[in-house]
Amino acid sequence: MSKIAKTGVVALPDGLKAWMQGQGPKVWHAFARGVEFDAPDATIDLLLAAHWIARQPDMDRATGLLLLARALQAGLHFHAPVAMDDAAARAFCLDLHQRLSLCAAPARLPVMPDEQALIEALSDGRAPLPLPPTALKSGIAPCAVTFRGNRPHMIATALRRTA
């Protein structure tokens, strides 16, 4: 039988992007669910991690839509927080929009109702970078990592007995 050990903030000695490169689609989705591009302490590493995820062939469509919706909500298509670069932020938004426009893959990972509303606003003709509607699943994608304050936190890890 295994016990659950709760842990906290994940150390990022090489930065968020480098850590993200060792993760998979569920962690990327958790990142998209918790990212705050407009946080006062948001840095270029946050944008680089998001852009790296957006360029992965196995990124889920729901993850990409959520990243774009959060970026537009934060106004990255116009300006970026102080520790980011305006041109890089705009380029991220345009690149992700183009990728989502050209790809018709279905959204496999679920989103919460408030996230679904945020994504559905992208198909509104008044959206800054509109996209056609996408069928979305509702729910939670189980993941051992959550993002708060733009930092990954381990929720829990299973400890196994050794013989």
mmCIF file of C-alpha atoms in Angstrom:
data_model
loop_
_atom_site.group_PDB
_atom_site.id
_atom_site.type_symbol
_atom_site.label_atom_id
_atom_site.label_comp_id
_atom_site.label_asym_id
_atom_site.label_seq_id
_atom_site.Cartn_x
_atom_site.Cartn_y
_atom_site.Cartn_z
ATOM 1 C CA MET A 1 0.000 0.000 0.000
ATOM 2 C CA SER A 2 1.271 3.494 -0.710
ATOM 3 C CA LYS A 3 1.015 6.653 1.328
ATOM 4 C CA ILE A 4 0.464 10.107 -0.094
ATOM 5 C CA ALA A 5 3.051 12.735 0.764
ATOM 6 C CA LYS A 6 2.055 16.333 0.208
ATOM 7 C CA THR A 7 4.748 18.539 -1.163
ATOM 8 C CA GLY A 8 5.011 22.183 -2.123
ATOM 9 C CA VAL A 9 6.668 24.520 -4.569
ATOM 10 C CA VAL A 10 8.769 22.888 -7.274
ATOM 11 C CA ALA A 11 12.352 24.173 -7.471
ATOM 12 C CA LEU A 12 13.146 25.787 -10.833
ATOM 13 C CA PRO A 13 16.947 26.147 -10.854
ATOM 14 C CA ASP A 14 17.030 26.423 -14.666
ATOM 15 C CA GLY A 15 13.758 28.328 -15.027
ATOM 16 C CA LEU A 16 10.162 27.432 -15.797
ATOM 17 C CA LYS A 17 10.693 26.755 -19.495
ATOM 18 C CA ALA A 18 13.487 24.249 -18.819
ATOM 19 C CA TRP A 19 11.328 22.470 -16.217
ATOM 20 C CA MET A 20 8.328 22.434 -18.556
ATOM 21 C CA GLN A 21 10.379 20.679 -21.240
ATOM 22 C CA GLY A 22 10.521 17.605 -19.017
ATOM 23 C CA GLN A 23 6.754 17.509 -18.487
ATOM 24 C CA GLY A 24 3.837 16.255 -20.559
ATOM 25 C CA PRO A 25 0.436 17.415 -21.871
ATOM 26 C CA LYS A 26 -1.400 17.162 -18.527
ATOM 27 C CA VAL A 27 1.130 19.394 -16.776
ATOM 28 C CA TRP A 28 1.051 21.808 -19.723
ATOM 29 C CA HIS A 29 -2.732 21.898 -19.365
ATOM 30 C CA ALA A 30 -2.426 22.573 -15.621
ATOM 31 C CA PHE A 31 -0.074 25.438 -16.493
ATOM 32 C CA ALA A 32 -2.623 26.873 -18.959
ATOM 33 C CA ARG A 33 -5.306 26.629 -16.278
ATOM 34 C CA GLY A 34 -3.274 28.552 -13.709
ATOM 35 C CA VAL A 35 -1.126 30.955 -15.716
ATOM 36 C CA GLU A 36 -1.475 34.649 -14.901
ATOM 37 C CA PHE A 37 0.192 36.557 -17.721
ATOM 38 C CA ASP A 38 -0.793 39.899 -16.191
ATOM 39 C CA ALA A 39 0.598 39.211 -12.714
ATOM 40 C CA PRO A 40 2.986 41.944 -11.562
ATOM 41 C CA ASP A 41 5.777 39.389 -11.173
ATOM 42 C CA ALA A 42 5.214 37.699 -14.563
ATOM 43 C CA THR A 43 8.535 37.340 -16.347
ATOM 44 C CA ILE A 44 9.749 36.517 -19.830
ATOM 45 C CA ASP A 45 10.365 32.923 -18.625
ATOM 46 C CA LEU A 46 6.597 32.541 -18.218
ATOM 47 C CA LEU A 47 6.068 33.658 -21.801
ATOM 48 C CA LEU A 48 8.889 31.425 -23.067
ATOM 49 C CA ALA A 49 7.362 28.408 -21.286
ATOM 50 C CA ALA A 50 3.933 29.151 -22.777
ATOM 51 C CA HIS A 51 5.414 29.600 -26.243
ATOM 52 C CA TRP A 52 7.374 26.352 -25.929
ATOM 53 C CA ILE A 53 4.171 24.495 -24.984
ATOM 54 C CA ALA A 54 2.289 26.093 -27.886
ATOM 55 C CA ARG A 55 4.866 24.761 -30.347
ATOM 56 C CA GLN A 56 4.664 21.144 -29.186
ATOM 57 C CA PRO A 57 2.939 18.769 -31.626
ATOM 58 C CA ASP A 58 1.207 16.917 -28.780
ATOM 59 C CA MET A 59 -0.215 20.029 -27.097
ATOM 60 C CA ASP A 60 -3.930 19.503 -26.573
ATOM 61 C CA ARG A 61 -6.221 21.960 -28.361
ATOM 62 C CA ALA A 62 -7.947 22.866 -25.071
ATOM 63 C CA THR A 63 -4.546 23.794 -23.628
ATOM 64 C CA GLY A 64 -3.755 26.025 -26.605
ATOM 65 C CA LEU A 65 -7.169 27.676 -26.530
ATOM 66 C CA LEU A 66 -6.848 28.337 -22.822
ATOM 67 C CA LEU A 67 -3.342 29.799 -23.235
ATOM 68 C CA LEU A 68 -4.569 32.117 -25.997
ATOM 69 C CA ALA A 69 -7.688 33.138 -24.068
ATOM 70 C CA ARG A 70 -5.634 33.942 -20.946
ATOM 71 C CA ALA A 71 -3.055 35.853 -23.005
ATOM 72 C CA LEU A 72 -5.752 37.949 -24.690
ATOM 73 C CA GLN A 73 -7.502 38.504 -21.354
ATOM 74 C CA ALA A 74 -4.191 39.850 -20.014
ATOM 75 C CA GLY A 75 -3.823 42.107 -23.057
ATOM 76 C CA LEU A 76 -0.594 40.506 -24.303
ATOM 77 C CA HIS A 77 -1.657 41.240 -27.882
ATOM 78 C CA PHE A 78 -1.135 44.947 -27.018
ATOM 79 C CA HIS A 79 1.397 45.126 -24.211
ATOM 80 C CA ALA A 80 3.220 42.937 -21.723
ATOM 81 C CA PRO A 81 4.125 43.272 -18.048
ATOM 82 C CA VAL A 82 7.364 45.087 -17.265
ATOM 83 C CA ALA A 83 9.507 41.927 -17.040
ATOM 84 C CA MET A 84 8.341 40.703 -20.456
ATOM 85 C CA ASP A 85 8.848 42.074 -23.948
ATOM 86 C CA ASP A 86 5.905 43.660 -25.821
ATOM 87 C CA ALA A 87 7.016 42.361 -29.229
ATOM 88 C CA ALA A 88 7.560 38.830 -27.880
ATOM 89 C CA ALA A 89 4.140 38.857 -26.208
ATOM 90 C CA ARG A 90 2.402 39.952 -29.417
ATOM 91 C CA ALA A 91 4.360 37.377 -31.429
ATOM 92 C CA PHE A 92 3.287 34.648 -28.978
ATOM 93 C CA CYS A 93 -0.386 35.594 -29.371
ATOM 94 C CA LEU A 94 -0.199 35.730 -33.169
ATOM 95 C CA ASP A 95 1.788 32.486 -33.467
ATOM 96 C CA LEU A 96 -0.562 30.568 -31.168
ATOM 97 C CA HIS A 97 -3.606 31.994 -32.961
ATOM 98 C CA GLN A 98 -2.206 30.886 -36.318
ATOM 99 C CA ARG A 99 -1.411 27.396 -35.013
ATOM 100 C CA LEU A 100 -4.919 27.015 -33.597
ATOM 101 C CA SER A 101 -6.429 28.343 -36.834
ATOM 102 C CA LEU A 102 -4.549 25.823 -38.983
ATOM 103 C CA CYS A 103 -5.054 22.810 -36.705
ATOM 104 C CA ALA A 104 -8.435 21.139 -36.465
ATOM 105 C CA ALA A 105 -7.495 18.548 -33.833
ATOM 106 C CA PRO A 106 -10.201 18.059 -31.196
ATOM 107 C CA ALA A 107 -9.852 19.224 -27.611
ATOM 108 C CA ARG A 108 -9.297 16.098 -25.520
ATOM 109 C CA LEU A 109 -8.535 17.531 -22.071
ATOM 110 C CA PRO A 110 -11.420 18.972 -20.031
ATOM 111 C CA VAL A 111 -11.905 22.540 -18.828
ATOM 112 C CA MET A 112 -13.913 24.054 -15.983
ATOM 113 C CA PRO A 113 -17.057 26.125 -16.760
ATOM 114 C CA ASP A 114 -15.323 29.503 -16.214
ATOM 115 C CA GLU A 115 -12.479 28.399 -18.491
ATOM 116 C CA GLN A 116 -14.997 27.219 -21.080
ATOM 117 C CA ALA A 117 -16.647 30.651 -21.074
ATOM 118 C CA LEU A 118 -13.247 32.297 -21.522
ATOM 119 C CA ILE A 119 -12.459 30.026 -24.478
ATOM 120 C CA GLU A 120 -15.912 30.446 -26.028
ATOM 121 C CA ALA A 121 -15.325 34.219 -26.047
ATOM 122 C CA LEU A 122 -12.646 33.531 -28.691
ATOM 123 C CA SER A 123 -15.388 32.605 -31.166
ATOM 124 C CA ASP A 124 -17.170 35.908 -30.586
ATOM 125 C CA GLY A 125 -16.777 38.136 -33.643
ATOM 126 C CA ARG A 126 -15.548 40.905 -31.332
ATOM 127 C CA ALA A 127 -12.603 38.863 -29.979
ATOM 128 C CA PRO A 128 -9.200 40.401 -30.800
ATOM 129 C CA LEU A 129 -8.056 37.162 -32.468
ATOM 130 C CA PRO A 130 -11.241 35.176 -33.163
ATOM 131 C CA LEU A 131 -11.357 31.441 -33.791
ATOM 132 C CA PRO A 132 -14.192 29.128 -34.848
ATOM 133 C CA PRO A 133 -16.047 27.415 -31.982
ATOM 134 C CA THR A 134 -14.487 24.245 -30.577
ATOM 135 C CA ALA A 135 -16.308 21.426 -28.806
ATOM 136 C CA LEU A 136 -14.952 21.233 -25.264
ATOM 137 C CA LYS A 137 -15.204 18.662 -22.486
ATOM 138 C CA SER A 138 -16.067 19.764 -18.960
ATOM 139 C CA GLY A 139 -14.252 18.520 -15.899
ATOM 140 C CA ILE A 140 -10.847 18.247 -14.317
ATOM 141 C CA ALA A 141 -7.767 16.608 -15.817
ATOM 142 C CA PRO A 142 -6.087 14.798 -12.908
ATOM 143 C CA CYS A 143 -2.538 16.028 -12.445
ATOM 144 C CA ALA A 144 -0.058 15.941 -9.554
ATOM 145 C CA VAL A 145 0.940 19.540 -10.314
ATOM 146 C CA THR A 146 -0.989 22.774 -9.945
ATOM 147 C CA PHE A 147 0.091 26.340 -10.714
ATOM 148 C CA ARG A 148 -0.325 29.181 -8.248
ATOM 149 C CA GLY A 149 1.450 32.490 -8.553
ATOM 150 C CA ASN A 150 2.864 31.240 -11.867
ATOM 151 C CA ARG A 151 4.865 28.576 -10.020
ATOM 152 C CA PRO A 152 4.363 24.815 -10.156
ATOM 153 C CA HIS A 153 3.352 23.153 -6.903
ATOM 154 C CA MET A 154 3.314 19.422 -6.379
ATOM 155 C CA ILE A 155 -0.091 18.542 -4.975
ATOM 156 C CA ALA A 156 0.829 15.076 -3.796
ATOM 157 C CA THR A 157 3.118 12.231 -4.690
ATOM 158 C CA ALA A 158 2.680 8.578 -3.888
ATOM 159 C CA LEU A 159 5.344 7.046 -1.707
ATOM 160 C CA ARG A 160 5.915 3.340 -2.255
ATOM 161 C CA ARG A 161 7.296 0.922 0.268
ATOM 162 C CA THR A 162 10.554 -0.688 -0.623
ATOM 163 C CA ALA A 163 11.003 -4.347 0.182
#
